[in-house]
Short mmCIF file of C-alpha atoms in Angstrom, two decimals:
data_model
loop_
_atom_site.label_atom_id
_atom_site.label_comp_id
_atom_site.label_asym_id
_atom_site.label_seq_id
_atom_site.Cartn_x
_atom_site.Cartn_y
_atom_site.Cartn_z
CA UNK K 89 11.80 -7.56 47.45
CA UNK K 90 8.22 -8.27 46.46
CA UNK K 91 5.79 -5.64 45.21
CA UNK K 92 2.06 -6.09 45.21
CA UNK K 93 -0.13 -4.02 42.92
CA UNK K 94 -3.80 -3.26 43.27
CA UNK K 95 -6.05 -4.34 40.36
CA UNK K 96 -6.73 -0.69 39.42
CA UNK K 97 -2.96 -0.05 39.25
CA UNK K 98 -2.50 -3.03 36.94
CA UNK K 99 -5.35 -1.74 34.76
CA UNK K 100 -3.77 1.74 34.62
CA UNK K 101 -0.41 0.27 33.59
CA UNK K 102 -2.08 -1.86 30.90
CA UNK K 103 -3.94 1.17 29.53
CA UNK K 104 -0.73 3.22 29.39
CA UNK K 105 1.12 0.41 27.59
CA UNK K 106 -1.76 0.19 25.11
CA UNK K 107 -1.60 3.97 24.48
CA UNK K 108 2.12 3.74 23.78
CA UNK K 109 1.85 0.71 21.48
CA UNK K 110 -1.25 1.74 19.52
CA UNK K 111 0.55 4.06 17.02
CA UNK K 112 3.07 1.34 16.21
CA UNK K 113 0.42 -1.31 15.74
CA UNK K 114 -1.78 0.82 13.48
CA UNK K 115 1.11 1.39 11.03
CA UNK K 116 0.81 -2.24 10.01
CA UNK K 117 -2.99 -2.29 10.00
CA UNK K 118 -3.13 -3.77 6.51
CA UNK K 119 -0.50 -6.51 6.18
CA UNK K 120 -1.41 -6.85 2.50
CA UNK K 121 0.31 -3.48 1.89
CA UNK K 122 3.61 -5.07 2.99
CA UNK K 123 3.55 -7.40 -0.03
CA UNK K 124 6.58 -7.17 -2.31
CA UNK K 125 6.15 -8.21 -5.93
CA UNK K 126 8.72 -9.46 -8.40
CA UNK K 127 8.18 -8.74 -12.12
CA UNK K 128 5.93 -11.77 -12.78
CA UNK K 129 3.87 -11.03 -9.65
CA UNK K 130 3.43 -7.37 -10.54
CA UNK K 131 2.64 -8.31 -14.12
CA UNK K 132 -0.18 -10.51 -12.88
CA UNK K 133 -1.39 -7.89 -10.35
CA UNK K 134 -1.58 -5.14 -12.99
CA UNK K 135 -2.55 -7.46 -15.85
CA UNK K 136 0.25 -6.13 -18.06
CA UNK K 137 3.22 -7.72 -19.81
CA UNK K 138 6.68 -8.13 -18.31
CA UNK K 139 7.99 -5.92 -21.11
CA UNK K 140 5.65 -3.10 -20.09
CA UNK K 141 7.01 -3.22 -16.54
CA UNK K 142 10.63 -3.25 -17.72
CA UNK K 143 9.93 -0.22 -19.93
CA UNK K 144 8.33 1.74 -17.04
CA UNK K 145 11.28 0.98 -14.77
CA UNK K 146 13.88 1.73 -17.44
CA UNK K 147 12.51 5.27 -17.76
CA UNK K 148 11.86 5.52 -13.99
CA UNK K 149 8.13 5.99 -14.55
CA UNK K 150 7.08 3.74 -11.67
CA UNK K 151 8.44 3.10 -8.16
CA UNK K 152 10.69 0.09 -7.74
CA UNK K 153 13.48 -1.38 -5.64
CA UNK K 154 16.59 -3.20 -6.76
CA UNK K 155 17.62 -6.10 -4.56
CA UNK K 156 20.83 -7.78 -5.71
CA UNK K 157 20.15 -6.46 -9.20
CA UNK K 158 16.58 -7.79 -9.30
CA UNK K 159 13.51 -5.58 -9.58
CA UNK K 160 11.09 -5.59 -6.68
CA UNK K 161 7.93 -3.55 -6.10
CA UNK K 162 6.13 -2.64 -2.87
CA UNK K 163 2.38 -3.08 -3.26
CA UNK K 164 1.64 0.08 -1.26
CA UNK K 165 3.96 2.13 -3.52
CA UNK K 166 2.36 0.67 -6.65
CA UNK K 167 -1.12 1.44 -5.33
CA UNK K 168 -0.10 5.07 -4.62
CA UNK K 169 1.43 5.31 -8.09
CA UNK K 170 -1.76 3.96 -9.65
CA UNK K 171 -3.87 6.44 -7.66
CA UNK K 172 -1.70 9.31 -8.92
CA UNK K 173 -2.63 8.31 -12.49
CA UNK K 174 -6.37 8.35 -11.81
CA UNK K 175 -8.32 10.31 -14.44
CA UNK K 176 -11.60 11.65 -13.04
CA UNK K 177 -14.74 11.43 -15.15
CA UNK K 178 -15.76 14.82 -16.55
CA UNK K 179 -18.54 13.80 -18.93
CA UNK K 180 -21.99 13.34 -17.47
CA UNK K 181 -24.04 10.38 -18.70
CA UNK K 182 -26.42 12.80 -20.51
CA UNK K 183 -23.59 14.12 -22.72
CA UNK K 184 -22.51 10.62 -23.59
CA UNK K 185 -26.05 9.57 -24.50
CA UNK K 186 -26.48 12.60 -26.76
CA UNK K 187 -23.24 11.76 -28.55
CA UNK K 188 -24.43 8.22 -29.22
CA UNK K 189 -27.79 9.31 -30.71
#
């Protein structure tokens, strides 16, 4: 049995497939977020010591994974954690300049 489709039917099918796949494709829009660091890699990324990272994980202060007993860190989780520690500026430049004078 052979089926022939009109070009507009093929286009409609392609559009529907695209609609269905688009949400799944956009979840991985930034492949850099899928990076997984080990302790030396995270240490370099954050510009901190290995000891500092071990201390944060010991007291469960930062997100981490344990894979076969080894610490691993998802970049997207670390970036969210960093954003949650953001301290907004409350002093205007005028106040700072007055304090310096």
